[in-house]
XYZ file of C-alpha atoms in Angstrom:
479
model
C 2.497 -103.673 -77.414
C 2.936 -100.128 -76.220
C 3.090 -98.773 -79.833
C 0.509 -100.855 -81.481
C -2.058 -99.801 -78.680
C -1.893 -95.897 -79.286
C -3.731 -96.538 -82.597
C -6.963 -97.250 -80.376
C -7.040 -93.271 -79.347
C -8.933 -92.380 -83.145
C -8.016 -88.903 -83.880
C -7.790 -87.855 -88.052
C -6.712 -84.050 -88.290
C -8.889 -82.145 -90.829
C -8.823 -78.765 -92.102
C -12.160 -76.760 -90.785
C -12.817 -72.741 -91.446
C -9.363 -72.309 -92.654
C -7.518 -73.658 -89.671
C -6.470 -77.120 -88.708
C -8.283 -78.338 -85.890
C -9.133 -82.139 -85.117
C -12.389 -83.995 -86.248
C -13.039 -86.900 -83.742
C -14.041 -90.092 -85.600
C -14.928 -93.290 -83.900
C -14.720 -96.702 -85.480
C -17.927 -98.791 -85.220
C -17.870 -100.087 -81.347
C -17.964 -103.973 -82.943
C -14.857 -102.834 -84.245
C -13.155 -101.412 -81.344
C -14.166 -104.544 -79.368
C -12.890 -106.524 -81.792
C -9.395 -104.768 -82.132
C -9.237 -104.320 -78.246
C -9.824 -108.256 -77.854
C -6.939 -109.034 -80.663
C -4.662 -106.656 -79.220
C -4.592 -107.693 -75.485
C -4.272 -111.669 -76.420
C -0.529 -110.323 -78.775
C 0.227 -108.055 -75.717
C -0.498 -110.256 -72.689
C 2.382 -111.877 -72.404
C 4.783 -108.917 -73.642
C 3.553 -105.839 -71.371
C 3.827 -108.308 -67.954
C 5.019 -104.861 -66.478
C 2.084 -102.933 -67.214
C -0.889 -104.310 -66.013
C -4.911 -102.945 -65.468
C -7.022 -103.180 -62.411
C -10.328 -102.784 -61.880
C -11.572 -99.293 -62.196
C -12.940 -97.375 -59.005
C -16.242 -95.881 -59.873
C -17.842 -92.448 -59.106
C -20.769 -91.268 -60.031
C -21.173 -88.948 -62.974
C -23.105 -85.898 -63.441
C -23.460 -83.898 -66.953
C -26.105 -81.997 -68.582
C -27.598 -82.166 -71.913
C -27.702 -79.848 -75.094
C -29.400 -80.038 -78.381
C -26.712 -80.011 -80.696
C -26.628 -78.341 -84.020
C -27.053 -81.926 -85.895
C -30.582 -82.531 -83.626
C -29.062 -85.004 -82.103
C -28.670 -84.999 -77.945
C -25.005 -84.721 -76.618
C -23.740 -84.710 -73.332
C -21.707 -81.758 -71.912
C -19.680 -81.700 -68.865
C -21.198 -79.989 -65.769
C -18.464 -77.823 -64.772
C -20.864 -76.340 -61.371
C -18.530 -76.761 -58.370
C -20.858 -79.601 -56.612
C -20.901 -81.585 -59.797
C -19.453 -85.248 -59.518
C -16.658 -87.187 -60.690
C -16.931 -89.853 -63.002
C -13.599 -91.716 -61.918
C -15.040 -95.251 -63.206
C -15.563 -94.553 -66.726
C -12.320 -92.459 -67.036
C -10.610 -95.487 -66.172
C -12.182 -97.953 -68.431
C -11.369 -95.048 -71.202
C -7.747 -94.943 -70.223
C -7.130 -98.349 -70.472
C -9.121 -98.869 -74.214
C -7.151 -95.857 -75.096
C -3.688 -97.849 -74.275
C -2.901 -96.684 -70.832
C -0.868 -99.475 -69.148
C -0.404 -99.552 -65.429
C 1.678 -102.107 -63.036
C 0.357 -104.441 -61.367
C -1.083 -103.176 -58.103
C -2.019 -99.436 -59.359
C -4.922 -98.166 -58.030
C -6.648 -95.195 -58.243
C -8.245 -94.318 -54.564
C -9.861 -91.404 -52.810
C -7.461 -89.212 -50.813
C -10.576 -86.670 -49.811
C -14.207 -86.957 -49.698
C -15.451 -83.611 -48.476
C -15.614 -80.904 -49.196
C -15.139 -82.209 -53.053
C -14.061 -85.777 -54.097
C -9.834 -85.642 -54.341
C -8.557 -88.784 -55.985
C -4.974 -89.872 -55.808
C -2.599 -93.323 -56.696
C -1.569 -96.270 -54.214
C 0.125 -99.254 -55.052
C -1.237 -102.567 -53.945
C 2.028 -104.332 -54.220
C 5.842 -103.783 -53.581
C 7.476 -101.728 -56.382
C 11.134 -101.724 -56.418
C 13.131 -98.425 -57.068
C 13.375 -98.276 -61.066
C 9.806 -100.323 -62.003
C 7.799 -99.024 -64.341
C 4.311 -97.556 -62.854
C 2.203 -95.947 -65.862
C 2.536 -95.344 -69.650
C 0.462 -93.000 -71.598
C 0.293 -92.933 -75.272
C 1.515 -89.959 -76.917
C -1.704 -89.648 -78.934
C -3.911 -89.340 -75.563
C -1.312 -86.148 -74.348
C -2.796 -82.568 -74.402
C 0.509 -80.235 -75.507
C 0.731 -76.566 -75.899
C 3.330 -77.032 -79.169
C 0.634 -79.608 -80.606
C -2.363 -76.984 -79.811
C -0.509 -74.352 -81.283
C -0.053 -76.228 -84.970
C -3.459 -77.918 -84.572
C -5.229 -74.516 -84.287
C -2.702 -71.619 -86.113
C -1.453 -68.306 -84.650
C -4.013 -66.285 -83.647
C -1.709 -62.748 -83.290
C -4.803 -60.360 -82.036
C -4.752 -63.011 -78.948
C -1.137 -63.279 -78.709
C -0.904 -59.162 -78.992
C -3.295 -58.912 -76.188
C -1.140 -61.221 -73.942
C 1.775 -60.011 -74.906
C 0.743 -55.914 -73.981
C -0.641 -57.635 -70.881
C 3.285 -58.845 -69.911
C 2.105 -62.284 -70.128
C 4.250 -63.163 -73.136
C 5.837 -66.281 -71.698
C 2.269 -68.053 -71.183
C 1.421 -67.891 -75.063
C 2.433 -71.259 -75.323
C -0.372 -72.318 -72.664
C -2.738 -70.041 -74.171
C -3.076 -72.098 -77.071
C -3.784 -75.557 -74.894
C -6.314 -73.283 -72.951
C -7.718 -73.265 -76.123
C -7.627 -76.794 -76.875
C -9.091 -77.503 -73.878
C -12.115 -75.191 -74.733
C -12.529 -76.218 -78.022
C -12.834 -80.146 -77.193
C -15.016 -79.281 -74.120
C -17.605 -77.484 -77.069
C -17.793 -80.934 -78.567
C -19.351 -82.467 -75.566
C -19.185 -86.239 -75.739
C -18.091 -86.036 -79.338
C -14.660 -85.407 -78.256
C -12.341 -88.393 -77.212
C -11.151 -86.570 -74.109
C -14.745 -86.075 -72.720
C -14.374 -88.982 -70.026
C -11.070 -87.316 -69.089
C -12.833 -84.097 -68.707
C -16.290 -85.625 -66.788
C -13.319 -86.946 -64.310
C -11.989 -83.969 -63.484
C -11.940 -81.829 -60.484
C -14.746 -78.740 -60.582
C -14.156 -77.200 -57.312
C -10.946 -75.631 -57.228
C -9.042 -73.486 -54.563
C -5.899 -72.193 -56.459
C -5.115 -68.568 -56.705
C -7.037 -67.829 -60.234
C -10.110 -69.441 -58.323
C -9.635 -66.648 -55.228
C -12.082 -63.943 -54.711
C -10.791 -60.408 -53.309
C -11.800 -61.335 -49.626
C -9.506 -64.505 -50.176
C -6.588 -62.352 -51.408
C -7.115 -60.097 -48.285
C -6.937 -62.793 -45.439
C -3.523 -63.777 -46.946
C -0.133 -62.463 -46.007
C 2.044 -60.275 -48.635
C 3.842 -63.025 -50.344
C 0.773 -65.689 -50.479
C -1.750 -63.075 -51.863
C 0.605 -62.152 -54.378
C 1.250 -65.253 -56.100
C -2.406 -66.000 -55.642
C -3.114 -62.476 -57.343
C -0.901 -63.077 -60.029
C -2.691 -66.767 -60.999
C -5.913 -64.809 -61.114
C -4.539 -61.762 -63.137
C -3.277 -64.516 -65.341
C -6.747 -66.487 -65.887
C -8.573 -62.761 -66.539
C -5.632 -62.532 -69.300
C -6.674 -65.243 -70.786
C -10.134 -64.874 -70.852
C -9.841 -61.128 -72.100
C -7.974 -62.714 -74.974
C -10.656 -65.002 -76.115
C -12.522 -62.114 -77.499
C -10.064 -62.471 -80.428
C -10.867 -66.164 -81.317
C -13.537 -66.550 -83.405
C -13.938 -70.204 -83.685
C -15.601 -70.477 -80.356
C -18.741 -69.749 -79.701
C -20.135 -66.852 -77.892
C -21.120 -69.019 -75.390
C -18.080 -70.659 -74.982
C -15.843 -67.563 -74.625
C -17.746 -65.327 -72.731
C -18.287 -67.750 -69.937
C -16.153 -66.928 -67.056
C -16.823 -69.639 -65.264
C -16.097 -72.168 -68.291
C -12.660 -70.676 -68.699
C -11.946 -70.340 -64.987
C -12.428 -74.195 -64.717
C -10.328 -74.846 -68.320
C -7.497 -72.416 -67.170
C -7.528 -74.342 -63.474
C -7.431 -77.519 -65.289
C -4.596 -76.213 -67.651
C -2.398 -75.157 -64.946
C -2.751 -77.749 -61.847
C -2.905 -80.999 -64.538
C 0.118 -79.889 -66.836
C 3.769 -79.348 -66.585
C 6.168 -77.906 -68.648
C 8.704 -81.125 -70.463
C 12.471 -80.069 -70.994
C 12.184 -79.446 -74.392
C 9.917 -76.221 -73.635
C 6.275 -78.065 -74.400
C 3.546 -77.965 -72.150
C 1.880 -80.959 -71.537
C -0.701 -82.715 -69.650
C -0.978 -86.683 -69.487
C -4.612 -87.975 -68.557
C -4.540 -90.541 -66.094
C -0.904 -89.441 -64.858
C -2.232 -86.080 -63.655
C -3.961 -87.850 -60.815
C -0.821 -88.199 -59.021
C -0.975 -86.297 -55.901
C 2.218 -84.018 -54.715
C 4.687 -85.040 -52.063
C 8.166 -83.532 -51.333
C 9.496 -86.760 -51.049
C 8.216 -88.471 -54.233
C 7.466 -92.167 -54.863
C 7.773 -91.766 -58.653
C 8.652 -89.239 -61.226
C 7.112 -88.474 -64.841
C 9.135 -88.056 -68.139
C 8.591 -88.546 -71.703
C 10.045 -90.336 -74.441
C 11.345 -89.975 -77.486
C 7.759 -90.709 -79.154
C 6.145 -88.481 -76.663
C 4.589 -90.972 -74.519
C 4.099 -90.341 -70.778
C 6.389 -93.025 -68.430
C 6.071 -92.995 -65.295
C 8.532 -95.127 -62.909
C 9.364 -95.347 -59.476
C 12.342 -93.631 -58.235
C 12.736 -95.359 -54.786
C 11.758 -98.775 -53.234
C 7.772 -98.507 -52.347
C 6.044 -100.892 -50.112
C 2.405 -102.255 -50.843
C -0.234 -99.742 -49.087
C 1.780 -96.405 -50.091
C 0.613 -93.607 -51.853
C 2.731 -92.584 -55.426
C 3.267 -89.486 -55.736
C 5.017 -86.603 -57.884
C 6.982 -83.766 -57.345
C 4.699 -80.704 -58.461
C 7.641 -78.070 -57.920
C 10.001 -76.436 -55.279
C 9.249 -78.009 -51.659
C 10.791 -74.892 -50.107
C 8.042 -72.378 -51.705
C 4.904 -74.231 -49.989
C 3.222 -71.081 -50.846
C 3.993 -71.045 -54.453
C 2.011 -74.594 -54.737
C -0.643 -73.306 -52.410
C -0.957 -70.558 -55.136
C -0.587 -72.465 -58.099
C -2.146 -75.870 -57.296
C -4.722 -74.823 -54.461
C -3.383 -77.059 -51.826
C -1.163 -76.846 -48.816
C 2.101 -79.205 -48.291
C 2.669 -79.617 -45.045
C 5.447 -82.110 -45.650
C 7.276 -79.338 -46.680
C 10.306 -78.981 -43.983
C 11.543 -75.460 -44.882
C 9.764 -72.318 -46.414
C 10.608 -68.544 -47.344
C 11.017 -66.233 -44.619
C 8.687 -63.861 -46.421
C 11.753 -61.179 -46.405
C 10.102 -59.023 -49.460
C 12.530 -57.041 -51.466
C 10.772 -56.223 -54.743
C 13.743 -55.436 -56.915
C 17.072 -56.753 -55.347
C 20.383 -56.108 -56.500
C 22.826 -58.080 -58.197
C 24.893 -58.383 -54.580
C 21.567 -58.992 -52.805
C 20.959 -62.021 -55.379
C 24.888 -62.890 -55.004
C 24.286 -62.866 -51.180
C 21.611 -65.499 -51.602
C 18.389 -63.484 -51.694
C 16.209 -66.369 -53.516
C 12.983 -67.756 -52.070
C 14.106 -71.277 -52.262
C 17.687 -70.279 -49.989
C 16.057 -67.883 -47.615
C 14.836 -70.588 -45.220
C 13.123 -70.711 -42.102
C 12.850 -74.790 -41.247
C 9.598 -76.077 -39.730
C 9.792 -78.141 -37.161
C 13.586 -76.969 -35.984
C 13.128 -73.513 -35.771
C 16.437 -73.285 -37.752
C 17.851 -70.152 -40.191
C 19.246 -70.447 -43.316
C 22.641 -69.088 -43.522
C 21.573 -66.950 -46.601
C 18.732 -65.087 -44.103
C 21.804 -64.004 -41.998
C 23.879 -62.814 -45.041
C 21.255 -60.702 -46.794
C 20.090 -59.263 -43.928
C 23.555 -58.195 -42.414
C 24.624 -56.790 -46.279
C 21.522 -54.574 -45.556
C 22.365 -53.422 -42.315
C 25.604 -52.565 -43.542
C 24.375 -49.926 -46.223
C 25.105 -47.577 -43.469
C 28.707 -48.248 -43.767
C 29.735 -48.650 -47.597
C 33.411 -49.949 -47.200
C 32.564 -52.993 -44.484
C 29.732 -53.567 -46.617
C 32.259 -53.929 -49.771
C 34.350 -55.960 -48.065
C 31.909 -58.504 -46.829
C 30.405 -58.725 -50.198
C 33.906 -59.567 -51.379
C 34.715 -61.794 -48.642
C 31.157 -63.717 -49.359
C 32.165 -63.959 -53.109
C 35.649 -65.237 -52.728
C 35.128 -67.543 -50.194
C 36.870 -65.976 -47.199
C 34.606 -67.750 -44.463
C 37.074 -65.963 -41.915
C 36.848 -62.488 -42.745
C 32.835 -63.036 -43.188
C 32.386 -64.651 -40.128
C 34.028 -62.044 -37.939
C 32.280 -59.295 -39.571
C 28.772 -61.494 -38.511
C 30.090 -62.049 -35.384
C 30.486 -58.309 -34.809
C 27.230 -57.300 -35.838
C 25.397 -59.882 -34.512
C 23.350 -58.107 -32.176
C 22.269 -55.618 -34.952
C 21.351 -58.662 -37.065
C 19.358 -60.401 -34.610
C 17.498 -57.442 -33.453
C 16.345 -57.160 -37.377
C 15.616 -60.721 -37.517
C 13.492 -60.871 -34.446
C 11.639 -57.561 -35.598
C 10.575 -59.122 -39.245
C 9.172 -62.157 -37.100
C 7.430 -60.556 -34.355
C 5.876 -58.042 -37.185
C 5.016 -60.518 -39.390
C 3.369 -63.013 -35.989
C 1.159 -59.816 -34.878
C -0.128 -59.243 -38.849
C -0.888 -63.259 -39.264
C -3.038 -62.919 -36.211
C -4.900 -59.938 -37.702
C -5.054 -61.608 -41.018
C -6.592 -64.700 -39.027
C -9.167 -62.758 -37.634
C -10.465 -61.510 -40.610
C -11.754 -64.985 -41.076
C -13.464 -65.475 -37.627
C -17.402 -65.895 -37.986
C -17.399 -65.920 -42.076
C -19.976 -68.383 -43.971
C -17.995 -70.750 -45.440
C -20.810 -71.885 -47.973
C -19.623 -68.195 -48.921
C -16.363 -68.485 -48.459
C -15.479 -72.088 -49.476
C -11.927 -71.168 -49.515
C -11.321 -69.547 -46.662
C -10.765 -72.944 -44.609
C -7.441 -73.787 -46.523
C -6.502 -70.044 -46.489
C -6.875 -70.027 -42.678
C -4.817 -73.450 -42.708
C -1.890 -71.907 -44.753
C -2.008 -68.954 -42.397
C -1.465 -71.572 -39.429
C 1.010 -73.463 -41.363
C 3.138 -70.156 -41.707
C 2.300 -69.428 -38.146
C 3.831 -72.122 -36.513
C 6.809 -71.868 -38.480
C 7.463 -68.775 -37.179
C 6.914 -69.582 -33.803
C 9.811 -71.931 -34.119
C 11.737 -69.422 -35.518
C 10.918 -66.922 -32.647
C 11.453 -69.664 -30.242
C 15.384 -70.476 -32.132
C 15.861 -66.540 -31.545
C 15.459 -66.424 -28.198
C 17.436 -69.246 -27.707
C 20.171 -67.200 -29.608
C 19.900 -64.412 -27.187
C 20.340 -66.202 -24.103
C 23.142 -68.162 -25.010
C 24.905 -64.796 -26.066
């Protein structure tokens, strides 16, 4: 029944204006109802694992414009205060072939400052249970967007010259979102667009003041997202099939960019895809479900452990040891992360430093215990030994050859110097954090709505560093 229901998503590809674009053709409503009823009768005994729940309803807000055909069309209101229409999207997903396990529920996870929606299960889910099926025809793909649109060499050259070549595939999916937005309610994805957030707190949505309130790594990562957005926006000038109103609207481009990078994920085969409804799963460092695509391109989600009724269903969005990266890309703070990067920034680490363990997912401070990963000690000592190249090389060779005894002997000999260096880093960083926090004091949240999240991020980092500071004090007293 999965593959039969896919045909309810009516997309017919045609040629238009010398480019391959999708023209959406809806069958008559009566025919759709008849087809849906027949297919549900056929599939009710075969698709027991996937059942739909009654939708959660939230009020919709859209704007209307007069189309060239002199018919009134609905367009998604992208104002940050616009409400999300979750109920209509839920009904649309069911009619398009999305299938859910019994107990699958969309539920608000946060009401203020804007509505945020996640997924919970009302029934027990054993490990390996099917949770969600989204047919391929509903999914948005960077690879298929490129095939549909065709290469835009001038735009690609603009991105390559801006050192954004690796993001060219995502640019075509960005264009696909804008194409479908311009169709208004004539796009089959309109109900999904109208259920998406309008307000984002990720790096591309931040202001210069936001960057100024963040510590160096967070500021750099967030600013990188903002720069990438600007590169996409500037490349739109080379796209001739979008109206001027669409491709010159910075607010619209920002919304489309945020939707792209906060709802989509890379796939193992090199594609970048968004699966409507599957994009409702929140993140967790200890996820309950995993997402993959089958050979036909359908999105399938399964539980990856036993999940009791009443529990949230969440995915892993990425490396849980780097909550700052998630903060910059997605605009939320992952407080479930047990460890985070120690914030020792080396702009161009040598091969030897990388071999010693210099990486953001290896040089870790642990939030609850204040423990320090071995890589932090190794990298710091290797840098200290720059003044003695012979010992530095001996230390490096011992590390590479697994000579623990020699390596530990060098660590013991230089422990005082390494501890001082690490203490200086922690104390300096804490002082800088205090200065950053002061910048936000007394600011109007209405003028800087992302400031509370930034302050929360900085406080999270501060508590981690305070735990490390206490641990270092214990090391000093015991030695």
